[in-house]
GROMACS .gro file of C-alpha atoms in nm:
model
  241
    1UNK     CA    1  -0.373   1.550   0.624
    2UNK     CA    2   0.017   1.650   0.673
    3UNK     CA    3   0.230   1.515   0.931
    4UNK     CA    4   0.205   1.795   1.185
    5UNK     CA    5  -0.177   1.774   1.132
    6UNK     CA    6  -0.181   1.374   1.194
    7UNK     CA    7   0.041   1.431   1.525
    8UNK     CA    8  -0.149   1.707   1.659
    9UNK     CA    9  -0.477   1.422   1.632
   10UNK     CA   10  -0.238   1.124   1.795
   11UNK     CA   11  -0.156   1.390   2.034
   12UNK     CA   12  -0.468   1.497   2.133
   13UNK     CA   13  -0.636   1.139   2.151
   14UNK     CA   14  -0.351   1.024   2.361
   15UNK     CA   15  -0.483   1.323   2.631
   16UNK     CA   16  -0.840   1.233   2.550
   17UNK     CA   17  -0.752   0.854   2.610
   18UNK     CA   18  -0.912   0.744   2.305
   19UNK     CA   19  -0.816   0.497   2.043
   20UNK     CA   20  -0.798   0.583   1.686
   21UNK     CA   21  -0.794   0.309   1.395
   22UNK     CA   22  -0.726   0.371   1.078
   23UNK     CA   23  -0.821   0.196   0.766
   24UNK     CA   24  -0.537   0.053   0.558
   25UNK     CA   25  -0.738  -0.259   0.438
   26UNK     CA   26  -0.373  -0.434   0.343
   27UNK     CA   27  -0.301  -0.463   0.728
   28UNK     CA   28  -0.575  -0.747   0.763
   29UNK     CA   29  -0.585  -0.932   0.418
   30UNK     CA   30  -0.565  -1.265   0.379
   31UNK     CA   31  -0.297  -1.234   0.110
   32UNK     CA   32  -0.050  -1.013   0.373
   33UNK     CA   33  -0.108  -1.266   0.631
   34UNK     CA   34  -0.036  -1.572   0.390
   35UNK     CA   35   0.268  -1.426   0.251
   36UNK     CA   36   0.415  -1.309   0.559
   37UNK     CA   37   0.377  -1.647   0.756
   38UNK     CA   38   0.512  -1.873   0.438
   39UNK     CA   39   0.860  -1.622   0.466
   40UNK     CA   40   0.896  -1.700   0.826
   41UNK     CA   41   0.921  -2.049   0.711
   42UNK     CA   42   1.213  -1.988   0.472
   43UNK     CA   43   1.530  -1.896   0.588
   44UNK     CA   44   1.662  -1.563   0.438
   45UNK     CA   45   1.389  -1.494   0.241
   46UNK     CA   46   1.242  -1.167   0.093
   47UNK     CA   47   0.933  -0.997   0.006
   48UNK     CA   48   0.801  -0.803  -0.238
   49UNK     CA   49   0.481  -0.618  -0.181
   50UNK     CA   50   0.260  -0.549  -0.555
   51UNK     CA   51  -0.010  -0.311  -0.575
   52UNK     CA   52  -0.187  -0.241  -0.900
   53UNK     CA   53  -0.460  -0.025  -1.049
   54UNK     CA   54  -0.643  -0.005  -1.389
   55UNK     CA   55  -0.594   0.317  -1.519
   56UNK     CA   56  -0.538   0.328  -1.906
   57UNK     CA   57  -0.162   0.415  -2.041
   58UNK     CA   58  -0.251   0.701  -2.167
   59UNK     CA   59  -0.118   1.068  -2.128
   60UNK     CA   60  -0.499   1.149  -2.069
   61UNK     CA   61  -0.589   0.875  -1.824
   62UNK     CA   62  -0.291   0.909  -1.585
   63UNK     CA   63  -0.256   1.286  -1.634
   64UNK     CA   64  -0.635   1.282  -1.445
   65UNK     CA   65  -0.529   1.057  -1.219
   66UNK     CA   66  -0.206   1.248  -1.118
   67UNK     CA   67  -0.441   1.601  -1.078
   68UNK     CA   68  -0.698   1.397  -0.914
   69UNK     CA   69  -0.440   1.265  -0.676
   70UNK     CA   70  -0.244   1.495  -0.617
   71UNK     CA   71  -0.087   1.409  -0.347
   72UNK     CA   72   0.175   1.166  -0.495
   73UNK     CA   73   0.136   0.767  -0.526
   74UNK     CA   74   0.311   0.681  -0.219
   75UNK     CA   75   0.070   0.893  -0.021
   76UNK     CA   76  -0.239   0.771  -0.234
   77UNK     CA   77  -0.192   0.447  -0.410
   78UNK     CA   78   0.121   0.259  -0.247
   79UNK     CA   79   0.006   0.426   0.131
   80UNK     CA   80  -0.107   0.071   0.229
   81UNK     CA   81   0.210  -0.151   0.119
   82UNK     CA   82   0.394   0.139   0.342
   83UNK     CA   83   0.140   0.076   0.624
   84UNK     CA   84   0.264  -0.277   0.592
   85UNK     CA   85   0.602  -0.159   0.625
   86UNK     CA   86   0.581   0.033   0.904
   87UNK     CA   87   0.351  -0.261   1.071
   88UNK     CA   88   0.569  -0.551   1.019
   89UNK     CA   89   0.864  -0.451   0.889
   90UNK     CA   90   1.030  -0.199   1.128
   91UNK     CA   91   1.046   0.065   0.872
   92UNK     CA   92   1.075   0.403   1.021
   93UNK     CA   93   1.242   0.717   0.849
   94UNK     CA   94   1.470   0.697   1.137
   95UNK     CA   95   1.562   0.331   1.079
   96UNK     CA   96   1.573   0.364   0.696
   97UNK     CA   97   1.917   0.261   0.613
   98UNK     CA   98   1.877   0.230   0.250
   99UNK     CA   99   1.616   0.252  -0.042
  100UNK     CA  100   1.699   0.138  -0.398
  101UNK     CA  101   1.473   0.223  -0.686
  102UNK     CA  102   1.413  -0.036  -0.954
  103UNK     CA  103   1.493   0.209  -1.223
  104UNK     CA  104   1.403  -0.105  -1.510
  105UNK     CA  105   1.079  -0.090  -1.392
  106UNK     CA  106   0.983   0.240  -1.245
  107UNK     CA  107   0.837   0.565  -1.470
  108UNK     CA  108   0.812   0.870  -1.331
  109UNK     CA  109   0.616   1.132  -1.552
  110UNK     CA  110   0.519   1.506  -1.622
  111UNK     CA  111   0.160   1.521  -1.771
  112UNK     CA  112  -0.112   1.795  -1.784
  113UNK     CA  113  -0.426   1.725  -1.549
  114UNK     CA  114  -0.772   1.802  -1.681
  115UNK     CA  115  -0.717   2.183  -1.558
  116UNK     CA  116  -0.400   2.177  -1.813
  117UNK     CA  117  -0.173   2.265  -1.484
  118UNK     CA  118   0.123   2.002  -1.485
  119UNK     CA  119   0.191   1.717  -1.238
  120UNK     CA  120   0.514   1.491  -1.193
  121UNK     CA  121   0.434   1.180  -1.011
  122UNK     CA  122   0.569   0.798  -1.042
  123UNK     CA  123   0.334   0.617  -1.317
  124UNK     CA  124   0.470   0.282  -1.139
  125UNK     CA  125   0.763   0.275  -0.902
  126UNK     CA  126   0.956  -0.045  -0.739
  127UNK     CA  127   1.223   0.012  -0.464
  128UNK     CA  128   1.383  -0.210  -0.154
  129UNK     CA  129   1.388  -0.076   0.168
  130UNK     CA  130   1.636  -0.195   0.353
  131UNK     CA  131   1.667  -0.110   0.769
  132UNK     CA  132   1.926  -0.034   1.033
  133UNK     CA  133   1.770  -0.334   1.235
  134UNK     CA  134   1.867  -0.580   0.934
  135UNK     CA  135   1.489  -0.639   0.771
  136UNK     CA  136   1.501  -0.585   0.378
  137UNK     CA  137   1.155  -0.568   0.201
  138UNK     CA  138   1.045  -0.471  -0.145
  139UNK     CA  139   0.738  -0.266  -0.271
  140UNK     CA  140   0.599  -0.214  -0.639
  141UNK     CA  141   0.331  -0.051  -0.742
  142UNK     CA  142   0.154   0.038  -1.086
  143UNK     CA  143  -0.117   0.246  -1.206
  144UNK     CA  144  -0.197   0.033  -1.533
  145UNK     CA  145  -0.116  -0.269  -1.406
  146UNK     CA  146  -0.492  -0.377  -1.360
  147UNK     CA  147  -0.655  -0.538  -1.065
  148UNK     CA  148  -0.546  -0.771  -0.865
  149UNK     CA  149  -0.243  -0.752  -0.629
  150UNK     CA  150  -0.083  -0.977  -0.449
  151UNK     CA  151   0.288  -1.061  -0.276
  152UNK     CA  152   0.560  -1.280  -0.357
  153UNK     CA  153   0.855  -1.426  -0.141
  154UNK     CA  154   1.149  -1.544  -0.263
  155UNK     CA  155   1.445  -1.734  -0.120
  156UNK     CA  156   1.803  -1.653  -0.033
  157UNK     CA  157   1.896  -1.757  -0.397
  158UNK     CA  158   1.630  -1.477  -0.570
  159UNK     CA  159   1.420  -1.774  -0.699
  160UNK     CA  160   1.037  -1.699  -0.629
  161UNK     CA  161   0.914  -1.990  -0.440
  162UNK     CA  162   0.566  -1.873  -0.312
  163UNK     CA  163   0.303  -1.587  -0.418
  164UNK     CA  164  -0.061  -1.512  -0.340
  165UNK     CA  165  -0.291  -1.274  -0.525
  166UNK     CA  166  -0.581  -1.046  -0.413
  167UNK     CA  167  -0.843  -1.198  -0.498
  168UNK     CA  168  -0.772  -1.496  -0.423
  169UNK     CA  169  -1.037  -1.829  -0.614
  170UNK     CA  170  -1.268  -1.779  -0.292
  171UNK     CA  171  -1.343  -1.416  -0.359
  172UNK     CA  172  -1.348  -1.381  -0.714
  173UNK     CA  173  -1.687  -1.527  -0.709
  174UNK     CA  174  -1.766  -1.190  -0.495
  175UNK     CA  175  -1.599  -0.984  -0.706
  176UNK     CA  176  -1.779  -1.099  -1.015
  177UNK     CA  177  -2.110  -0.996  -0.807
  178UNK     CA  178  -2.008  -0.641  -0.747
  179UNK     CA  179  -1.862  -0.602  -1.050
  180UNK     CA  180  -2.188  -0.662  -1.223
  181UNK     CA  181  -2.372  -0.460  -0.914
  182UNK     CA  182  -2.175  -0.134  -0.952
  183UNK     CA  183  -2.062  -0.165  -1.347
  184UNK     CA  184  -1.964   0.189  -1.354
  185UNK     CA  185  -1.706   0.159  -1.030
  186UNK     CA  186  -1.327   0.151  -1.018
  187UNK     CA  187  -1.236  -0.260  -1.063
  188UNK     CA  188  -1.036  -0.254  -0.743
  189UNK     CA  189  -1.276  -0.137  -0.501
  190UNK     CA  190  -1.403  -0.476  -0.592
  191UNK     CA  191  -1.142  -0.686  -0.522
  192UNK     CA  192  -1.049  -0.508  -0.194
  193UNK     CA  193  -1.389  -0.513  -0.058
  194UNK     CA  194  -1.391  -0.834   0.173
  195UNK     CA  195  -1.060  -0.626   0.352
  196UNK     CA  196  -1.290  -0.360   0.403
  197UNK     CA  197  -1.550  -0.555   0.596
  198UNK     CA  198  -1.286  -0.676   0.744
  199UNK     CA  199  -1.146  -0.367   0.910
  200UNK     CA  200  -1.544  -0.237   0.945
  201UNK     CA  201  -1.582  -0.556   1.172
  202UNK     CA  202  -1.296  -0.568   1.359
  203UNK     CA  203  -1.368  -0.177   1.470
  204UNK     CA  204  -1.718  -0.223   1.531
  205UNK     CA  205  -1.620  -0.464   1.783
  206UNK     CA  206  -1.346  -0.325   1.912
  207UNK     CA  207  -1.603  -0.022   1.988
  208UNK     CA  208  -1.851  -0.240   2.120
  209UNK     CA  209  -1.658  -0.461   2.334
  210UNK     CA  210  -1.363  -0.298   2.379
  211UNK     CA  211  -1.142  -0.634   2.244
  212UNK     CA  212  -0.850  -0.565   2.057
  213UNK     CA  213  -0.903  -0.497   1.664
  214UNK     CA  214  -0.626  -0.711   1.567
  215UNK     CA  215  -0.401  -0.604   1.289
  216UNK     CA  216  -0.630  -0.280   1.235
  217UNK     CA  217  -0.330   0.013   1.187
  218UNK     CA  218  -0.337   0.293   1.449
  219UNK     CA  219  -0.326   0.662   1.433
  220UNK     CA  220   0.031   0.639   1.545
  221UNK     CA  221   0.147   0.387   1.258
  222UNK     CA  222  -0.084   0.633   1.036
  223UNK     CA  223   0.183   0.885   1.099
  224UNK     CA  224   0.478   0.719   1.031
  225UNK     CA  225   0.346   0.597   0.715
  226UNK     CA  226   0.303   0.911   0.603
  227UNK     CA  227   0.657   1.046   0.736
  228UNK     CA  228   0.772   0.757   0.569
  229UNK     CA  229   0.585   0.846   0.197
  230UNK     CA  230   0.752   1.221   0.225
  231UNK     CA  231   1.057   1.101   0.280
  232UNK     CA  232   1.057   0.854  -0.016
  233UNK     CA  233   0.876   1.025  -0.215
  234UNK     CA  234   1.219   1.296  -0.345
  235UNK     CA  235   1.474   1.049  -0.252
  236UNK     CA  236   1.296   0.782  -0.546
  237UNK     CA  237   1.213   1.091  -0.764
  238UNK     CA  238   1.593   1.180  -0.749
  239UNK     CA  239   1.724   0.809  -0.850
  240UNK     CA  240   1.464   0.829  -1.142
  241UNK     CA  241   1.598   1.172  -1.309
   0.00000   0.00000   0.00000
């Protein structure tokens, strides 16, 4: 959906009075929550936010995954580290005060889809966001960078003093399951399924019994996540040119 679309359904619910979740799985995993309360244990710390997938590095492979998703990584693949941004972070377009692309390890690329039409999107991208309310906070994401994600803090001197993957040594064992369940499936729908149960649970009872689905992302963070991808999405592609 656009913007305009998104408010129109925020606007409409908030008339109806009814509550609308979203599902950015990121919101409620266990390796946000982890990270997040270790760095309000260290003064001036920082965070840095990795999502990966397992596409090949091939012109092939990511030119079907650019016309397949064409609506840009940040509103596709790195949607959910913005969700956290906009969740915990105070990141608004409004209280953007800075972004900074990580131009060592970003790629941005133009690559026929399947059709043979030509798309431009970021291969992998890393900036730091950095707000008018004084929270900084770092995202990266990559298309061939395999599985797993996960988030790292460091402290006020850069040094990394604390990371914690997705999946973690408790669900790897669950991972291995569906992996061998659904062989022919994309390897991070594996590793993010126990968030998704999550989220399923947490609305199913928050429909039930009305209590509070806690951490679940509304329709009204759902729209400034997305206001925040479009206006990333030219300023990053500018700093890469």
């Amino acid at each position: 959906p656009t913007v305009k679309e998104l408010e129109e359904m925020r606007d409409v619910a908030a008339e109806k009075g009814v509550e609308v979740l979203m599902g950015y799985n990121k919101n409620v995993c266990k390796y946000v929550r982890k990270t997040r309360e270790f760095a309000a244990t260290v003064p001036g710390s920082h965070v840095t936010f990795v999502s990966n997938n397992a596409y090949e590095n091939t012109p092939e492979s990511l030119g079907e995954c650019f016309e397949r998703n064409a609506e840009g990584m940040l509103k596709n693949m790195a949607i959910h580290e913005l969700a956290l941004l906009v969740s915990f972070y105070d990141v608004t377009v409004e209280n953007i005060e800075s972004v900074t692309a990580d131009k060592e390890f970003s790629s941005m690329q133009t690559l026929p889809g399947p059709s043979g039409k030509e798309f431009t999107d970021f291969d992998k991208i890393k900036f730091t966001i950095k707000t008018k309310t004084g929270k900084e906070v770092s995202v990266a994401a990559d298309r061939c960078g395999g599985t797993d994600s996960y988030a790292t803090v460091t402290d006020a001197n850069g040094e990394e003093v604390f990371r914690y993957w997705m999946p973690d040594e408790e669900d790897k064992k669950t991972v291995q399951e569906l992996q061998a369940k659904y062989p022919t499936a994309m390897p991070y729908f594996f590793t993010q399924d126990p968030d998704y149960v999550t989220v399923k649970e947490r609305v199913a009872k928050n429909t039930v019994t009305g209590e509070e689905a806690e951490g679940v992302a509304t329709i009204a963070i759902a729209v400034e996540t997305l206001r925040v991808a479009e206006y990333l999405t030219p300023v990053l592609m500018e700093q890469l040119k």
